[in-house]
mmCIF file with all atom_site columns, C-alpha atoms in Angstrom:
data_model
loop_
_atom_site.group_PDB
_atom_site.id
_atom_site.type_symbol
_atom_site.label_atom_id
_atom_site.label_alt_id
_atom_site.label_comp_id
_atom_site.label_asym_id
_atom_site.label_entity_id
_atom_site.label_seq_id
_atom_site.pdbx_PDB_ins_code
_atom_site.Cartn_x
_atom_site.Cartn_y
_atom_site.Cartn_z
_atom_site.occupancy
_atom_site.B_iso_or_equiv
_atom_site.pdbx_formal_charge
_atom_site.auth_seq_id
_atom_site.auth_comp_id
_atom_site.auth_asym_id
_atom_site.auth_atom_id
_atom_site.pdbx_PDB_model_num
ATOM 1   C CA . UNK A 1 1   ? 121.365 14.604  -195.019 1.00 54.00 ? 1   UNK A CA 1
ATOM 2   C CA . UNK A 1 2   ? 120.993 11.342  -193.417 1.00 58.00 ? 2   UNK A CA 1
ATOM 3   C CA . UNK A 1 3   ? 118.860 9.113   -192.951 1.00 56.00 ? 3   UNK A CA 1
ATOM 4   C CA . UNK A 1 4   ? 116.169 6.932   -190.638 1.00 57.00 ? 4   UNK A CA 1
ATOM 5   C CA . UNK A 1 5   ? 115.333 3.352   -190.256 1.00 54.00 ? 5   UNK A CA 1
ATOM 6   C CA . UNK A 1 6   ? 112.221 3.120   -189.034 1.00 57.00 ? 6   UNK A CA 1
ATOM 7   C CA . UNK A 1 7   ? 110.710 -0.737  -188.231 1.00 58.00 ? 7   UNK A CA 1
ATOM 8   C CA . UNK A 1 8   ? 107.405 -1.223  -187.838 1.00 65.00 ? 8   UNK A CA 1
ATOM 9   C CA . UNK A 1 9   ? 107.767 -2.503  -184.295 1.00 63.00 ? 9   UNK A CA 1
ATOM 10  C CA . UNK A 1 10  ? 105.283 -1.702  -181.655 1.00 62.00 ? 10  UNK A CA 1
ATOM 11  C CA . UNK A 1 11  ? 106.440 0.957   -178.991 1.00 68.00 ? 11  UNK A CA 1
ATOM 12  C CA . UNK A 1 12  ? 108.613 -0.484  -176.151 1.00 71.00 ? 12  UNK A CA 1
ATOM 13  C CA . UNK A 1 13  ? 105.742 -1.282  -173.153 1.00 75.00 ? 13  UNK A CA 1
ATOM 14  C CA . UNK A 1 14  ? 104.664 -0.344  -170.452 1.00 81.00 ? 14  UNK A CA 1
ATOM 15  C CA . UNK A 1 15  ? 106.975 -2.558  -167.890 1.00 85.00 ? 15  UNK A CA 1
ATOM 16  C CA . UNK A 1 16  ? 105.062 -1.043  -164.505 1.00 91.00 ? 16  UNK A CA 1
ATOM 17  C CA . UNK A 1 17  ? 103.706 -3.490  -162.730 1.00 94.00 ? 17  UNK A CA 1
ATOM 18  C CA . UNK A 1 18  ? 99.641  -1.956  -161.120 1.00 93.00 ? 18  UNK A CA 1
ATOM 19  C CA . UNK A 1 19  ? 97.755  -3.751  -158.591 1.00 94.00 ? 19  UNK A CA 1
ATOM 20  C CA . UNK A 1 20  ? 95.213  -5.547  -160.827 1.00 94.00 ? 20  UNK A CA 1
ATOM 21  C CA . UNK A 1 21  ? 98.304  -7.039  -162.702 1.00 95.00 ? 21  UNK A CA 1
ATOM 22  C CA . UNK A 1 22  ? 99.669  -8.604  -160.066 1.00 96.00 ? 22  UNK A CA 1
ATOM 23  C CA . UNK A 1 23  ? 96.004  -10.022 -158.642 1.00 95.00 ? 23  UNK A CA 1
ATOM 24  C CA . UNK A 1 24  ? 95.277  -10.940 -161.916 1.00 95.00 ? 24  UNK A CA 1
ATOM 25  C CA . UNK A 1 25  ? 98.235  -13.413 -161.715 1.00 97.00 ? 25  UNK A CA 1
ATOM 26  C CA . UNK A 1 26  ? 98.563  -14.551 -158.214 1.00 97.00 ? 26  UNK A CA 1
ATOM 27  C CA . UNK A 1 27  ? 94.695  -15.401 -158.578 1.00 97.00 ? 27  UNK A CA 1
ATOM 28  C CA . UNK A 1 28  ? 96.061  -17.576 -161.999 1.00 97.00 ? 28  UNK A CA 1
ATOM 29  C CA . UNK A 1 29  ? 99.410  -19.063 -160.340 1.00 97.00 ? 29  UNK A CA 1
ATOM 30  C CA . UNK A 1 30  ? 96.644  -20.176 -157.695 1.00 98.00 ? 30  UNK A CA 1
ATOM 31  C CA . UNK A 1 31  ? 94.141  -21.577 -160.026 1.00 97.00 ? 31  UNK A CA 1
ATOM 32  C CA . UNK A 1 32  ? 96.589  -23.431 -161.762 1.00 97.00 ? 32  UNK A CA 1
ATOM 33  C CA . UNK A 1 33  ? 98.094  -24.890 -158.461 1.00 96.00 ? 33  UNK A CA 1
ATOM 34  C CA . UNK A 1 34  ? 94.911  -26.153 -157.513 1.00 96.00 ? 34  UNK A CA 1
ATOM 35  C CA . UNK A 1 35  ? 94.988  -27.848 -160.887 1.00 96.00 ? 35  UNK A CA 1
ATOM 36  C CA . UNK A 1 36  ? 98.099  -29.369 -160.589 1.00 94.00 ? 36  UNK A CA 1
ATOM 37  C CA . UNK A 1 37  ? 96.890  -30.825 -158.316 1.00 93.00 ? 37  UNK A CA 1
ATOM 38  C CA . UNK A 1 38  ? 94.364  -32.798 -159.708 1.00 94.00 ? 38  UNK A CA 1
ATOM 39  C CA . UNK A 1 39  ? 96.188  -33.030 -162.145 1.00 93.00 ? 39  UNK A CA 1
ATOM 40  C CA . UNK A 1 40  ? 99.152  -34.509 -160.981 1.00 90.00 ? 40  UNK A CA 1
ATOM 41  C CA . UNK A 1 41  ? 96.620  -37.525 -159.466 1.00 91.00 ? 41  UNK A CA 1
ATOM 42  C CA . UNK A 1 42  ? 95.537  -37.500 -163.053 1.00 92.00 ? 42  UNK A CA 1
ATOM 43  C CA . UNK A 1 43  ? 99.242  -37.781 -163.976 1.00 89.00 ? 43  UNK A CA 1
ATOM 44  C CA . UNK A 1 44  ? 100.006 -40.237 -162.128 1.00 89.00 ? 44  UNK A CA 1
ATOM 45  C CA . UNK A 1 45  ? 95.645  -42.399 -162.845 1.00 91.00 ? 45  UNK A CA 1
ATOM 46  C CA . UNK A 1 46  ? 96.549  -42.882 -166.867 1.00 91.00 ? 46  UNK A CA 1
ATOM 47  C CA . UNK A 1 47  ? 99.951  -44.829 -165.916 1.00 90.00 ? 47  UNK A CA 1
ATOM 48  C CA . UNK A 1 48  ? 98.556  -48.285 -167.156 1.00 91.00 ? 48  UNK A CA 1
ATOM 49  C CA . UNK A 1 49  ? 96.385  -46.644 -170.757 1.00 90.00 ? 49  UNK A CA 1
ATOM 50  C CA . UNK A 1 50  ? 100.210 -45.247 -171.683 1.00 91.00 ? 50  UNK A CA 1
ATOM 51  C CA . UNK A 1 51  ? 101.350 -48.918 -170.278 1.00 88.00 ? 51  UNK A CA 1
ATOM 52  C CA . UNK A 1 52  ? 102.297 -49.188 -174.382 1.00 89.00 ? 52  UNK A CA 1
ATOM 53  C CA . UNK A 1 53  ? 104.139 -46.286 -174.392 1.00 88.00 ? 53  UNK A CA 1
ATOM 54  C CA . UNK A 1 54  ? 104.909 -44.608 -171.751 1.00 86.00 ? 54  UNK A CA 1
ATOM 55  C CA . UNK A 1 55  ? 107.362 -41.919 -172.957 1.00 88.00 ? 55  UNK A CA 1
ATOM 56  C CA . UNK A 1 56  ? 103.700 -40.223 -174.743 1.00 91.00 ? 56  UNK A CA 1
ATOM 57  C CA . UNK A 1 57  ? 102.475 -40.383 -171.469 1.00 91.00 ? 57  UNK A CA 1
ATOM 58  C CA . UNK A 1 58  ? 104.376 -37.415 -172.114 1.00 93.00 ? 58  UNK A CA 1
ATOM 59  C CA . UNK A 1 59  ? 101.559 -35.700 -174.562 1.00 94.00 ? 59  UNK A CA 1
ATOM 60  C CA . UNK A 1 60  ? 99.634  -34.659 -171.426 1.00 94.00 ? 60  UNK A CA 1
ATOM 61  C CA . UNK A 1 61  ? 102.511 -32.903 -169.893 1.00 95.00 ? 61  UNK A CA 1
ATOM 62  C CA . UNK A 1 62  ? 101.315 -28.620 -171.314 1.00 96.00 ? 62  UNK A CA 1
ATOM 63  C CA . UNK A 1 63  ? 98.602  -28.567 -168.674 1.00 96.00 ? 63  UNK A CA 1
ATOM 64  C CA . UNK A 1 64  ? 101.668 -27.489 -165.981 1.00 96.00 ? 64  UNK A CA 1
ATOM 65  C CA . UNK A 1 65  ? 102.357 -25.171 -168.114 1.00 97.00 ? 65  UNK A CA 1
ATOM 66  C CA . UNK A 1 66  ? 99.360  -23.602 -169.236 1.00 98.00 ? 66  UNK A CA 1
ATOM 67  C CA . UNK A 1 67  ? 100.630 -20.512 -166.206 1.00 98.00 ? 67  UNK A CA 1
ATOM 68  C CA . UNK A 1 68  ? 103.383 -19.435 -168.152 1.00 97.00 ? 68  UNK A CA 1
ATOM 69  C CA . UNK A 1 69  ? 101.475 -18.059 -170.991 1.00 98.00 ? 69  UNK A CA 1
ATOM 70  C CA . UNK A 1 70  ? 98.794  -17.432 -170.348 1.00 98.00 ? 70  UNK A CA 1
ATOM 71  C CA . UNK A 1 71  ? 99.325  -14.908 -167.328 1.00 97.00 ? 71  UNK A CA 1
ATOM 72  C CA . UNK A 1 72  ? 102.451 -12.985 -169.382 1.00 97.00 ? 72  UNK A CA 1
ATOM 73  C CA . UNK A 1 73  ? 99.743  -13.446 -172.540 1.00 97.00 ? 73  UNK A CA 1
ATOM 74  C CA . UNK A 1 74  ? 97.316  -11.512 -170.563 1.00 96.00 ? 74  UNK A CA 1
ATOM 75  C CA . UNK A 1 75  ? 99.589  -9.119  -168.583 1.00 95.00 ? 75  UNK A CA 1
ATOM 76  C CA . UNK A 1 76  ? 102.440 -8.383  -170.964 1.00 95.00 ? 76  UNK A CA 1
ATOM 77  C CA . UNK A 1 77  ? 104.879 -7.563  -168.068 1.00 95.00 ? 77  UNK A CA 1
ATOM 78  C CA . UNK A 1 78  ? 108.180 -9.038  -167.261 1.00 96.00 ? 78  UNK A CA 1
ATOM 79  C CA . UNK A 1 79  ? 108.609 -11.566 -164.972 1.00 97.00 ? 79  UNK A CA 1
ATOM 80  C CA . UNK A 1 80  ? 104.185 -12.636 -165.210 1.00 97.00 ? 80  UNK A CA 1
ATOM 81  C CA . UNK A 1 81  ? 105.190 -16.048 -166.515 1.00 98.00 ? 81  UNK A CA 1
ATOM 82  C CA . UNK A 1 82  ? 107.435 -16.324 -163.928 1.00 98.00 ? 82  UNK A CA 1
ATOM 83  C CA . UNK A 1 83  ? 105.189 -15.517 -161.245 1.00 98.00 ? 83  UNK A CA 1
ATOM 84  C CA . UNK A 1 84  ? 102.802 -17.387 -162.440 1.00 98.00 ? 84  UNK A CA 1
ATOM 85  C CA . UNK A 1 85  ? 104.184 -20.734 -162.183 1.00 97.00 ? 85  UNK A CA 1
ATOM 86  C CA . UNK A 1 86  ? 105.957 -20.137 -158.599 1.00 97.00 ? 86  UNK A CA 1
ATOM 87  C CA . UNK A 1 87  ? 102.877 -19.747 -157.326 1.00 97.00 ? 87  UNK A CA 1
ATOM 88  C CA . UNK A 1 88  ? 100.926 -22.474 -159.420 1.00 97.00 ? 88  UNK A CA 1
ATOM 89  C CA . UNK A 1 89  ? 104.073 -24.681 -157.957 1.00 96.00 ? 89  UNK A CA 1
ATOM 90  C CA . UNK A 1 90  ? 104.128 -24.011 -154.563 1.00 95.00 ? 90  UNK A CA 1
ATOM 91  C CA . UNK A 1 91  ? 99.699  -23.755 -154.008 1.00 96.00 ? 91  UNK A CA 1
ATOM 92  C CA . UNK A 1 92  ? 100.563 -27.298 -155.246 1.00 94.00 ? 92  UNK A CA 1
ATOM 93  C CA . UNK A 1 93  ? 103.473 -28.214 -153.184 1.00 94.00 ? 93  UNK A CA 1
ATOM 94  C CA . UNK A 1 94  ? 101.720 -26.991 -150.179 1.00 94.00 ? 94  UNK A CA 1
ATOM 95  C CA . UNK A 1 95  ? 98.438  -28.923 -151.051 1.00 94.00 ? 95  UNK A CA 1
ATOM 96  C CA . UNK A 1 96  ? 100.695 -32.436 -150.529 1.00 90.00 ? 96  UNK A CA 1
ATOM 97  C CA . UNK A 1 97  ? 102.015 -32.710 -154.443 1.00 88.00 ? 97  UNK A CA 1
ATOM 98  C CA . UNK A 1 98  ? 104.211 -35.665 -154.754 1.00 86.00 ? 98  UNK A CA 1
ATOM 99  C CA . UNK A 1 99  ? 106.723 -34.095 -156.316 1.00 87.00 ? 99  UNK A CA 1
ATOM 100 C CA . UNK A 1 100 ? 106.729 -31.732 -153.027 1.00 88.00 ? 100 UNK A CA 1
ATOM 101 C CA . UNK A 1 101 ? 109.333 -29.274 -152.890 1.00 90.00 ? 101 UNK A CA 1
ATOM 102 C CA . UNK A 1 102 ? 110.910 -30.050 -156.413 1.00 93.00 ? 102 UNK A CA 1
ATOM 103 C CA . UNK A 1 103 ? 108.178 -28.542 -157.848 1.00 93.00 ? 103 UNK A CA 1
ATOM 104 C CA . UNK A 1 104 ? 109.277 -24.770 -156.642 1.00 96.00 ? 104 UNK A CA 1
ATOM 105 C CA . UNK A 1 105 ? 112.707 -26.078 -158.927 1.00 96.00 ? 105 UNK A CA 1
ATOM 106 C CA . UNK A 1 106 ? 110.238 -27.209 -161.543 1.00 95.00 ? 106 UNK A CA 1
ATOM 107 C CA . UNK A 1 107 ? 108.613 -23.980 -161.369 1.00 96.00 ? 107 UNK A CA 1
ATOM 108 C CA . UNK A 1 108 ? 111.318 -22.122 -161.708 1.00 97.00 ? 108 UNK A CA 1
ATOM 109 C CA . UNK A 1 109 ? 112.430 -23.660 -164.568 1.00 98.00 ? 109 UNK A CA 1
ATOM 110 C CA . UNK A 1 110 ? 109.236 -23.867 -167.133 1.00 98.00 ? 110 UNK A CA 1
ATOM 111 C CA . UNK A 1 111 ? 109.226 -19.992 -166.027 1.00 98.00 ? 111 UNK A CA 1
ATOM 112 C CA . UNK A 1 112 ? 112.449 -18.341 -166.492 1.00 98.00 ? 112 UNK A CA 1
ATOM 113 C CA . UNK A 1 113 ? 112.291 -20.698 -170.135 1.00 98.00 ? 113 UNK A CA 1
ATOM 114 C CA . UNK A 1 114 ? 109.448 -18.640 -171.100 1.00 98.00 ? 114 UNK A CA 1
ATOM 115 C CA . UNK A 1 115 ? 110.526 -15.463 -169.446 1.00 98.00 ? 115 UNK A CA 1
ATOM 116 C CA . UNK A 1 116 ? 113.485 -15.937 -171.927 1.00 98.00 ? 116 UNK A CA 1
ATOM 117 C CA . UNK A 1 117 ? 112.052 -16.171 -175.372 1.00 98.00 ? 117 UNK A CA 1
ATOM 118 C CA . UNK A 1 118 ? 109.217 -13.493 -174.433 1.00 97.00 ? 118 UNK A CA 1
ATOM 119 C CA . UNK A 1 119 ? 112.546 -11.212 -172.993 1.00 96.00 ? 119 UNK A CA 1
ATOM 120 C CA . UNK A 1 120 ? 113.676 -12.077 -176.870 1.00 97.00 ? 120 UNK A CA 1
ATOM 121 C CA . UNK A 1 121 ? 110.738 -10.244 -178.113 1.00 95.00 ? 121 UNK A CA 1
ATOM 122 C CA . UNK A 1 122 ? 111.228 -7.206  -176.051 1.00 93.00 ? 122 UNK A CA 1
ATOM 123 C CA . UNK A 1 123 ? 107.631 -7.983  -174.337 1.00 93.00 ? 123 UNK A CA 1
ATOM 124 C CA . UNK A 1 124 ? 106.526 -6.206  -177.348 1.00 93.00 ? 124 UNK A CA 1
ATOM 125 C CA . UNK A 1 125 ? 104.938 -9.425  -179.449 1.00 94.00 ? 125 UNK A CA 1
ATOM 126 C CA . UNK A 1 126 ? 102.084 -12.145 -178.446 1.00 95.00 ? 126 UNK A CA 1
ATOM 127 C CA . UNK A 1 127 ? 101.584 -13.453 -181.932 1.00 96.00 ? 127 UNK A CA 1
ATOM 128 C CA . UNK A 1 128 ? 100.419 -17.117 -180.789 1.00 98.00 ? 128 UNK A CA 1
ATOM 129 C CA . UNK A 1 129 ? 103.923 -18.507 -182.548 1.00 98.00 ? 129 UNK A CA 1
ATOM 130 C CA . UNK A 1 130 ? 105.689 -16.349 -179.534 1.00 98.00 ? 130 UNK A CA 1
ATOM 131 C CA . UNK A 1 131 ? 103.497 -18.042 -177.231 1.00 98.00 ? 131 UNK A CA 1
ATOM 132 C CA . UNK A 1 132 ? 103.894 -21.671 -179.245 1.00 98.00 ? 132 UNK A CA 1
ATOM 133 C CA . UNK A 1 133 ? 107.745 -20.881 -178.637 1.00 98.00 ? 133 UNK A CA 1
ATOM 134 C CA . UNK A 1 134 ? 107.125 -19.558 -175.429 1.00 98.00 ? 134 UNK A CA 1
ATOM 135 C CA . UNK A 1 135 ? 105.303 -22.957 -173.725 1.00 98.00 ? 135 UNK A CA 1
ATOM 136 C CA . UNK A 1 136 ? 108.243 -25.075 -176.086 1.00 98.00 ? 136 UNK A CA 1
ATOM 137 C CA . UNK A 1 137 ? 110.827 -23.319 -174.202 1.00 98.00 ? 137 UNK A CA 1
ATOM 138 C CA . UNK A 1 138 ? 108.739 -23.745 -171.162 1.00 98.00 ? 138 UNK A CA 1
ATOM 139 C CA . UNK A 1 139 ? 108.609 -27.546 -172.137 1.00 98.00 ? 139 UNK A CA 1
ATOM 140 C CA . UNK A 1 140 ? 112.230 -28.526 -172.655 1.00 98.00 ? 140 UNK A CA 1
ATOM 141 C CA . UNK A 1 141 ? 113.434 -26.694 -169.697 1.00 98.00 ? 141 UNK A CA 1
ATOM 142 C CA . UNK A 1 142 ? 111.294 -29.047 -167.866 1.00 97.00 ? 142 UNK A CA 1
ATOM 143 C CA . UNK A 1 143 ? 112.034 -32.483 -169.837 1.00 97.00 ? 143 UNK A CA 1
ATOM 144 C CA . UNK A 1 144 ? 116.239 -31.501 -168.780 1.00 97.00 ? 144 UNK A CA 1
ATOM 145 C CA . UNK A 1 145 ? 115.146 -31.115 -165.429 1.00 96.00 ? 145 UNK A CA 1
ATOM 146 C CA . UNK A 1 146 ? 113.243 -34.395 -165.854 1.00 94.00 ? 146 UNK A CA 1
ATOM 147 C CA . UNK A 1 147 ? 115.805 -36.072 -167.455 1.00 94.00 ? 147 UNK A CA 1
ATOM 148 C CA . UNK A 1 148 ? 118.899 -35.495 -164.744 1.00 95.00 ? 148 UNK A CA 1
ATOM 149 C CA . UNK A 1 149 ? 116.473 -35.378 -161.575 1.00 93.00 ? 149 UNK A CA 1
ATOM 150 C CA . UNK A 1 150 ? 113.210 -38.467 -162.463 1.00 92.00 ? 150 UNK A CA 1
ATOM 151 C CA . UNK A 1 151 ? 114.445 -40.235 -166.061 1.00 91.00 ? 151 UNK A CA 1
ATOM 152 C CA . UNK A 1 152 ? 118.847 -40.215 -165.832 1.00 93.00 ? 152 UNK A CA 1
ATOM 153 C CA . UNK A 1 153 ? 118.907 -44.104 -166.566 1.00 93.00 ? 153 UNK A CA 1
ATOM 154 C CA . UNK A 1 154 ? 116.494 -43.380 -169.811 1.00 91.00 ? 154 UNK A CA 1
ATOM 155 C CA . UNK A 1 155 ? 117.694 -43.745 -173.814 1.00 93.00 ? 155 UNK A CA 1
ATOM 156 C CA . UNK A 1 156 ? 118.317 -41.075 -175.131 1.00 94.00 ? 156 UNK A CA 1
ATOM 157 C CA . UNK A 1 157 ? 115.905 -41.880 -177.932 1.00 94.00 ? 157 UNK A CA 1
ATOM 158 C CA . UNK A 1 158 ? 112.814 -42.453 -175.526 1.00 93.00 ? 158 UNK A CA 1
ATOM 159 C CA . UNK A 1 159 ? 114.385 -39.697 -174.306 1.00 94.00 ? 159 UNK A CA 1
ATOM 160 C CA . UNK A 1 160 ? 113.544 -37.287 -177.229 1.00 95.00 ? 160 UNK A CA 1
ATOM 161 C CA . UNK A 1 161 ? 109.818 -38.870 -178.546 1.00 94.00 ? 161 UNK A CA 1
ATOM 162 C CA . UNK A 1 162 ? 109.391 -37.457 -174.471 1.00 94.00 ? 162 UNK A CA 1
ATOM 163 C CA . UNK A 1 163 ? 110.222 -34.156 -175.564 1.00 97.00 ? 163 UNK A CA 1
ATOM 164 C CA . UNK A 1 164 ? 108.465 -33.721 -178.333 1.00 97.00 ? 164 UNK A CA 1
ATOM 165 C CA . UNK A 1 165 ? 105.943 -35.264 -177.396 1.00 96.00 ? 165 UNK A CA 1
ATOM 166 C CA . UNK A 1 166 ? 105.820 -32.239 -174.260 1.00 97.00 ? 166 UNK A CA 1
ATOM 167 C CA . UNK A 1 167 ? 106.811 -29.426 -176.990 1.00 98.00 ? 167 UNK A CA 1
ATOM 168 C CA . UNK A 1 168 ? 103.559 -30.685 -178.555 1.00 97.00 ? 168 UNK A CA 1
ATOM 169 C CA . UNK A 1 169 ? 101.436 -30.943 -175.751 1.00 97.00 ? 169 UNK A CA 1
ATOM 170 C CA . UNK A 1 170 ? 102.636 -27.228 -174.652 1.00 98.00 ? 170 UNK A CA 1
ATOM 171 C CA . UNK A 1 171 ? 101.715 -25.672 -177.613 1.00 98.00 ? 171 UNK A CA 1
ATOM 172 C CA . UNK A 1 172 ? 98.379  -27.557 -177.797 1.00 98.00 ? 172 UNK A CA 1
ATOM 173 C CA . UNK A 1 173 ? 97.587  -27.645 -174.809 1.00 97.00 ? 173 UNK A CA 1
ATOM 174 C CA . UNK A 1 174 ? 99.501  -24.725 -173.307 1.00 98.00 ? 174 UNK A CA 1
ATOM 175 C CA . UNK A 1 175 ? 99.749  -22.021 -176.141 1.00 98.00 ? 175 UNK A CA 1
ATOM 176 C CA . UNK A 1 176 ? 96.366  -22.898 -177.460 1.00 98.00 ? 176 UNK A CA 1
ATOM 177 C CA . UNK A 1 177 ? 94.385  -23.255 -174.220 1.00 97.00 ? 177 UNK A CA 1
ATOM 178 C CA . UNK A 1 178 ? 96.000  -19.766 -172.887 1.00 97.00 ? 178 UNK A CA 1
ATOM 179 C CA . UNK A 1 179 ? 94.982  -18.580 -175.766 1.00 97.00 ? 179 UNK A CA 1
ATOM 180 C CA . UNK A 1 180 ? 91.414  -19.601 -175.203 1.00 97.00 ? 180 UNK A CA 1
ATOM 181 C CA . UNK A 1 181 ? 90.972  -18.828 -172.410 1.00 96.00 ? 181 UNK A CA 1
ATOM 182 C CA . UNK A 1 182 ? 92.214  -16.396 -172.174 1.00 96.00 ? 182 UNK A CA 1
ATOM 183 C CA . UNK A 1 183 ? 89.527  -14.917 -175.512 1.00 95.00 ? 183 UNK A CA 1
ATOM 184 C CA . UNK A 1 184 ? 86.650  -16.380 -172.588 1.00 94.00 ? 184 UNK A CA 1
ATOM 185 C CA . UNK A 1 185 ? 87.787  -14.298 -169.300 1.00 93.00 ? 185 UNK A CA 1
ATOM 186 C CA . UNK A 1 186 ? 87.810  -11.550 -171.534 1.00 92.00 ? 186 UNK A CA 1
ATOM 187 C CA . UNK A 1 187 ? 83.695  -12.279 -173.322 1.00 93.00 ? 187 UNK A CA 1
ATOM 188 C CA . UNK A 1 188 ? 83.438  -12.353 -170.269 1.00 92.00 ? 188 UNK A CA 1
ATOM 189 C CA . UNK A 1 189 ? 84.417  -8.802  -169.093 1.00 91.00 ? 189 UNK A CA 1
ATOM 190 C CA . UNK A 1 190 ? 87.272  -9.836  -166.501 1.00 88.00 ? 190 UNK A CA 1
ATOM 191 C CA . UNK A 1 191 ? 89.822  -8.394  -168.678 1.00 89.00 ? 191 UNK A CA 1
ATOM 192 C CA . UNK A 1 192 ? 88.419  -4.779  -168.512 1.00 87.00 ? 192 UNK A CA 1
ATOM 193 C CA . UNK A 1 193 ? 91.613  -2.575  -169.047 1.00 83.00 ? 193 UNK A CA 1
ATOM 194 C CA . UNK A 1 194 ? 94.201  -5.350  -170.024 1.00 86.00 ? 194 UNK A CA 1
ATOM 195 C CA . UNK A 1 195 ? 95.272  -5.300  -173.544 1.00 83.00 ? 195 UNK A CA 1
ATOM 196 C CA . UNK A 1 196 ? 93.374  -7.925  -176.372 1.00 78.00 ? 196 UNK A CA 1
#
């Protein structure tokens, strides 16, 4: 006689994209592409505020990471983080982002890093700690990208301060903000037919 062990894990999710999954993810991407443009200007305007400690400006970074958490949290399909972030980055670049085409590389890395976290859970777990992990992975990818391209001469200690600020921002703004935005959208009825 053999016995089997069954873990209390949710069933494998349906990974097929419906038309409304594509539309909602694209709308999130386009909306945040516009938000990114506004945030790009706010980022530059905030420089004097952080003149006393420039690395702390990275506490503002989380806004650029919201699509990598919000879209997959709502859609719950493989590829949602990458798709939403690439659309947002593309719209931002088309609107004249000061980061130009590099916005696309950054968006790809951020989206891919979050996808790895969601893939690790087999797209089954959507708890707040998982969202924080995905946002944090995205922040680490952005940090590495920015270190190589924008801050290669900056001291490692300063880079670590930047990383901590980015992860805090990712957890609070990207993960926490995404949960609040999704709740608000659900209450409005816009997400009828999507998982809670």
